[in-house]
Amino acid sequence: MRETLEKLWNEYFSDECAVIDTDEERKLTKKAVEMHEKANALLNKEQEDAIEKYIDSLCDIEAHFVKKAFFKGCEFAISFLAETGNLWNA
């Protein structure tokens, strides 16, 4: 099952969920870009590089936890449906 969830995540959800398609997402993206530009204007090159590495690290760990939550949710849903099916058959 883990292999199937990996395929589902890698070939569908990660691409589909990364699309910015709502006004709220566009607003949040615009705000993030503006904040990034303001912060970079205050930093020297060394500081900017350090902040970029920090942001990359945060994004990596967040992506890991989002994927983990997706897998756990799928596993729960499958268990729940299997258990519910057993109740109906009893």
CSV table of N, CA and C in Angstrom, one decimal:
chain,number,residue,atom,x,y,z
A,1,MET,N,0.8,-1.2,0.0
A,1,MET,CA,0.0,0.0,0.0
A,1,MET,C,0.9,1.3,0.0
A,2,ARG,N,2.0,1.2,0.7
A,2,ARG,CA,2.9,2.4,0.8
A,2,ARG,C,3.3,2.8,-0.6
A,3,GLU,N,3.6,1.8,-1.5
A,3,GLU,CA,4.1,2.1,-2.8
A,3,GLU,C,2.9,2.8,-3.6
A,4,THR,N,1.7,2.4,-3.4
A,4,THR,CA,0.6,3.0,-4.1
A,4,THR,C,0.4,4.4,-3.6
A,5,LEU,N,0.5,4.6,-2.3
A,5,LEU,CA,0.3,6.0,-1.8
A,5,LEU,C,1.5,6.9,-2.3
A,6,GLU,N,2.7,6.4,-2.4
A,6,GLU,CA,3.8,7.2,-3.0
A,6,GLU,C,3.5,7.6,-4.4
A,7,LYS,N,3.0,6.6,-5.2
A,7,LYS,CA,2.7,6.9,-6.6
A,7,LYS,C,1.6,8.0,-6.6
A,8,LEU,N,0.5,7.8,-5.8
A,8,LEU,CA,-0.6,8.8,-5.8
A,8,LEU,C,-0.1,10.2,-5.4
A,9,TRP,N,0.8,10.2,-4.4
A,9,TRP,CA,1.3,11.5,-4.0
A,9,TRP,C,2.2,12.2,-5.0
A,10,ASN,N,3.1,11.4,-5.6
A,10,ASN,CA,4.1,11.9,-6.5
A,10,ASN,C,3.6,12.2,-7.9
A,11,GLU,N,2.6,11.5,-8.3
A,11,GLU,CA,2.1,11.7,-9.7
A,11,GLU,C,0.8,12.5,-9.7
A,12,TYR,N,0.2,12.7,-8.6
A,12,TYR,CA,-1.1,13.5,-8.7
A,12,TYR,C,-1.2,14.6,-7.7
A,13,PHE,N,-1.2,14.3,-6.4
A,13,PHE,CA,-1.5,15.3,-5.4
A,13,PHE,C,-0.4,16.4,-5.3
A,14,SER,N,0.9,16.0,-5.3
A,14,SER,CA,1.9,17.1,-5.1
A,14,SER,C,1.8,18.1,-6.2
A,15,ASP,N,1.5,17.7,-7.5
A,15,ASP,CA,1.3,18.7,-8.6
A,15,ASP,C,0.0,19.4,-8.5
A,16,GLU,N,-1.1,18.7,-8.2
A,16,GLU,CA,-2.4,19.3,-8.2
A,16,GLU,C,-2.6,20.2,-7.0
A,17,CYS,N,-2.0,19.9,-5.9
A,17,CYS,CA,-2.1,20.8,-4.7
A,17,CYS,C,-1.2,22.0,-4.7
A,18,ALA,N,-0.3,22.0,-5.6
A,18,ALA,CA,0.6,23.2,-5.7
A,18,ALA,C,0.1,24.3,-6.6
A,19,VAL,N,-1.0,24.0,-7.3
A,19,VAL,CA,-1.5,25.0,-8.2
A,19,VAL,C,-2.2,26.1,-7.4
A,20,ILE,N,-1.9,27.4,-7.7
A,20,ILE,CA,-2.5,28.5,-7.1
A,20,ILE,C,-3.7,28.9,-7.9
A,21,ASP,N,-4.9,28.6,-7.4
A,21,ASP,CA,-6.1,28.8,-8.2
A,21,ASP,C,-7.3,29.5,-7.4
A,22,THR,N,-7.0,30.0,-6.3
A,22,THR,CA,-8.0,30.7,-5.6
A,22,THR,C,-7.6,32.2,-5.2
A,23,ASP,N,-8.5,33.0,-5.0
A,23,ASP,CA,-8.1,34.4,-4.6
A,23,ASP,C,-7.3,34.4,-3.3
A,24,GLU,N,-7.7,33.6,-2.4
A,24,GLU,CA,-7.0,33.6,-1.1
A,24,GLU,C,-5.5,33.1,-1.3
A,25,GLU,N,-5.3,32.1,-2.2
A,25,GLU,CA,-4.0,31.6,-2.5
A,25,GLU,C,-3.2,32.7,-3.2
A,26,ARG,N,-3.8,33.4,-4.1
A,26,ARG,CA,-3.1,34.5,-4.8
A,26,ARG,C,-2.7,35.6,-3.9
A,27,LYS,N,-3.6,35.9,-2.9
A,27,LYS,CA,-3.4,37.0,-2.0
A,27,LYS,C,-2.2,36.6,-1.0
A,28,LEU,N,-2.2,35.4,-0.5
A,28,LEU,CA,-1.2,34.9,0.3
A,28,LEU,C,0.2,34.9,-0.4
A,29,THR,N,0.2,34.4,-1.6
A,29,THR,CA,1.4,34.4,-2.4
A,29,THR,C,1.9,35.8,-2.6
A,30,LYS,N,1.1,36.7,-3.0
A,30,LYS,CA,1.5,38.1,-3.2
A,30,LYS,C,2.1,38.7,-1.9
A,31,LYS,N,1.4,38.4,-0.8
A,31,LYS,CA,1.9,38.9,0.5
A,31,LYS,C,3.3,38.3,0.8
A,32,ALA,N,3.5,37.0,0.5
A,32,ALA,CA,4.8,36.4,0.8
A,32,ALA,C,5.9,37.0,-0.1
A,33,VAL,N,5.6,37.2,-1.4
A,33,VAL,CA,6.5,37.8,-2.3
A,33,VAL,C,6.9,39.2,-1.8
A,34,GLU,N,5.9,40.0,-1.4
A,34,GLU,CA,6.2,41.4,-0.9
A,34,GLU,C,7.1,41.3,0.3
A,35,MET,N,6.8,40.5,1.2
A,35,MET,CA,7.6,40.4,2.5
A,35,MET,C,9.0,39.9,2.2
A,36,HIS,N,9.1,39.0,1.2
A,36,HIS,CA,10.4,38.5,0.8
A,36,HIS,C,11.3,39.6,0.2
A,37,GLU,N,10.7,40.4,-0.6
A,37,GLU,CA,11.4,41.5,-1.2
A,37,GLU,C,11.8,42.6,-0.2
A,38,LYS,N,10.9,42.9,0.7
A,38,LYS,CA,11.2,43.9,1.8
A,38,LYS,C,12.4,43.4,2.7
A,39,ALA,N,12.3,42.1,3.0
A,39,ALA,CA,13.4,41.5,3.9
A,39,ALA,C,14.7,41.5,3.1
A,40,ASN,N,14.7,41.1,1.9
A,40,ASN,CA,15.9,41.1,1.1
A,40,ASN,C,16.6,42.5,1.0
A,41,ALA,N,15.8,43.5,0.9
A,41,ALA,CA,16.3,44.9,0.8
A,41,ALA,C,17.0,45.3,2.1
A,42,LEU,N,16.7,44.7,3.2
A,42,LEU,CA,17.4,45.0,4.5
A,42,LEU,C,18.6,44.2,4.8
A,43,LEU,N,18.9,43.1,3.9
A,43,LEU,CA,19.9,42.2,4.2
A,43,LEU,C,21.1,42.3,3.3
A,44,ASN,N,22.3,42.0,3.8
A,44,ASN,CA,23.4,41.9,2.9
A,44,ASN,C,23.4,40.5,2.3
A,45,LYS,N,24.3,40.2,1.3
A,45,LYS,CA,24.3,39.0,0.6
A,45,LYS,C,24.4,37.8,1.5
A,46,GLU,N,25.3,37.8,2.5
A,46,GLU,CA,25.5,36.7,3.4
A,46,GLU,C,24.3,36.4,4.2
A,47,GLN,N,23.6,37.5,4.7
A,47,GLN,CA,22.4,37.3,5.5
A,47,GLN,C,21.3,36.8,4.6
A,48,GLU,N,21.2,37.3,3.4
A,48,GLU,CA,20.2,36.8,2.4
A,48,GLU,C,20.3,35.3,2.2
A,49,ASP,N,21.6,34.9,1.9
A,49,ASP,CA,21.8,33.5,1.7
A,49,ASP,C,21.4,32.6,2.9
A,50,ALA,N,21.8,33.1,4.1
A,50,ALA,CA,21.4,32.3,5.3
A,50,ALA,C,19.9,32.2,5.4
A,51,ILE,N,19.2,33.3,5.2
A,51,ILE,CA,17.7,33.3,5.3
A,51,ILE,C,17.1,32.4,4.2
A,52,GLU,N,17.7,32.4,3.0
A,52,GLU,CA,17.2,31.5,2.0
A,52,GLU,C,17.3,30.0,2.4
A,53,LYS,N,18.5,29.7,2.9
A,53,LYS,CA,18.7,28.3,3.4
A,53,LYS,C,17.8,27.9,4.5
A,54,TYR,N,17.5,28.9,5.4
A,54,TYR,CA,16.6,28.7,6.5
A,54,TYR,C,15.2,28.4,6.0
A,55,ILE,N,14.7,29.2,5.0
A,55,ILE,CA,13.4,29.1,4.4
A,55,ILE,C,13.3,27.7,3.7
A,56,ASP,N,14.4,27.4,3.0
A,56,ASP,CA,14.4,26.1,2.3
A,56,ASP,C,14.2,24.9,3.3
A,57,SER,N,14.9,25.0,4.4
A,57,SER,CA,14.8,24.0,5.4
A,57,SER,C,13.4,23.9,6.0
A,58,LEU,N,12.8,25.1,6.2
A,58,LEU,CA,11.4,25.1,6.7
A,58,LEU,C,10.4,24.5,5.7
A,59,CYS,N,10.6,24.8,4.4
A,59,CYS,CA,9.8,24.2,3.4
A,59,CYS,C,10.0,22.7,3.3
A,60,ASP,N,11.2,22.3,3.4
A,60,ASP,CA,11.4,20.8,3.3
A,60,ASP,C,10.7,20.1,4.5
A,61,ILE,N,10.8,20.6,5.7
A,61,ILE,CA,10.2,19.9,6.8
A,61,ILE,C,8.7,20.0,6.7
A,62,GLU,N,8.2,21.1,6.3
A,62,GLU,CA,6.7,21.3,6.1
A,62,GLU,C,6.2,20.3,5.0
A,63,ALA,N,6.9,20.2,3.9
A,63,ALA,CA,6.5,19.2,2.9
A,63,ALA,C,6.6,17.8,3.4
A,64,HIS,N,7.5,17.5,4.2
A,64,HIS,CA,7.6,16.1,4.8
A,64,HIS,C,6.4,15.9,5.7
A,65,PHE,N,6.0,16.8,6.5
A,65,PHE,CA,4.9,16.6,7.4
A,65,PHE,C,3.6,16.6,6.7
A,66,VAL,N,3.4,17.4,5.6
A,66,VAL,CA,2.2,17.4,4.8
A,66,VAL,C,2.1,16.0,4.1
A,67,LYS,N,3.1,15.5,3.6
A,67,LYS,CA,3.1,14.1,3.0
A,67,LYS,C,2.8,13.1,4.0
A,68,LYS,N,3.4,13.2,5.2
A,68,LYS,CA,3.1,12.2,6.3
A,68,LYS,C,1.7,12.3,6.7
A,69,ALA,N,1.1,13.5,6.8
A,69,ALA,CA,-0.3,13.6,7.2
A,69,ALA,C,-1.2,13.0,6.1
A,70,PHE,N,-0.8,13.2,4.9
A,70,PHE,CA,-1.6,12.6,3.8
A,70,PHE,C,-1.6,11.1,3.9
A,71,PHE,N,-0.4,10.5,4.1
A,71,PHE,CA,-0.3,9.0,4.2
A,71,PHE,C,-1.1,8.5,5.4
A,72,LYS,N,-1.0,9.2,6.5
A,72,LYS,CA,-1.7,8.8,7.7
A,72,LYS,C,-3.2,8.9,7.5
A,73,GLY,N,-3.6,10.0,6.9
A,73,GLY,CA,-5.1,10.1,6.6
A,73,GLY,C,-5.6,9.0,5.7
A,74,CYS,N,-4.9,8.7,4.6
A,74,CYS,CA,-5.3,7.6,3.8
A,74,CYS,C,-5.3,6.3,4.5
A,75,GLU,N,-4.3,6.0,5.3
A,75,GLU,CA,-4.3,4.8,6.1
A,75,GLU,C,-5.5,4.7,7.1
A,76,PHE,N,-5.8,5.8,7.7
A,76,PHE,CA,-6.9,5.9,8.6
A,76,PHE,C,-8.2,5.6,7.8
A,77,ALA,N,-8.4,6.3,6.7
A,77,ALA,CA,-9.6,6.1,5.9
A,77,ALA,C,-9.8,4.7,5.5
A,78,ILE,N,-8.8,4.0,5.1
A,78,ILE,CA,-8.9,2.6,4.6
A,78,ILE,C,-9.2,1.8,5.8
A,79,SER,N,-8.6,2.0,7.0
A,79,SER,CA,-8.9,1.2,8.2
A,79,SER,C,-10.4,1.5,8.6
A,80,PHE,N,-10.8,2.7,8.6
A,80,PHE,CA,-12.1,3.1,9.0
A,80,PHE,C,-13.2,2.4,8.0
A,81,LEU,N,-12.9,2.5,6.7
A,81,LEU,CA,-13.9,1.8,5.8
A,81,LEU,C,-13.9,0.3,6.0
A,82,ALA,N,-12.7,-0.3,6.2
A,82,ALA,CA,-12.7,-1.7,6.4
A,82,ALA,C,-13.5,-2.1,7.7
A,83,GLU,N,-13.3,-1.3,8.7
A,83,GLU,CA,-14.0,-1.6,10.0
A,83,GLU,C,-15.5,-1.4,9.8
A,84,THR,N,-15.9,-0.3,9.1
A,84,THR,CA,-17.3,0.0,8.9
A,84,THR,C,-17.9,-1.1,8.1
A,85,GLY,N,-17.2,-1.6,7.1
A,85,GLY,CA,-17.7,-2.7,6.3
A,85,GLY,C,-17.9,-4.0,7.1
A,86,ASN,N,-17.1,-4.2,8.1
A,86,ASN,CA,-17.2,-5.4,8.9
A,86,ASN,C,-18.4,-5.2,9.8
A,87,LEU,N,-18.8,-4.0,10.2
A,87,LEU,CA,-20.0,-3.8,11.1
A,87,LEU,C,-21.2,-4.1,10.3
A,88,TRP,N,-21.2,-3.7,9.0
A,88,TRP,CA,-22.4,-3.9,8.2
A,88,TRP,C,-22.6,-5.3,7.9
A,89,ASN,N,-21.6,-6.1,7.8
A,89,ASN,CA,-21.7,-7.5,7.5
A,89,ASN,C,-22.0,-8.4,8.7
A,90,ALA,N,-21.9,-7.8,9.9
A,90,ALA,CA,-22.1,-8.6,11.1
A,90,ALA,C,-23.6,-8.9,11.4
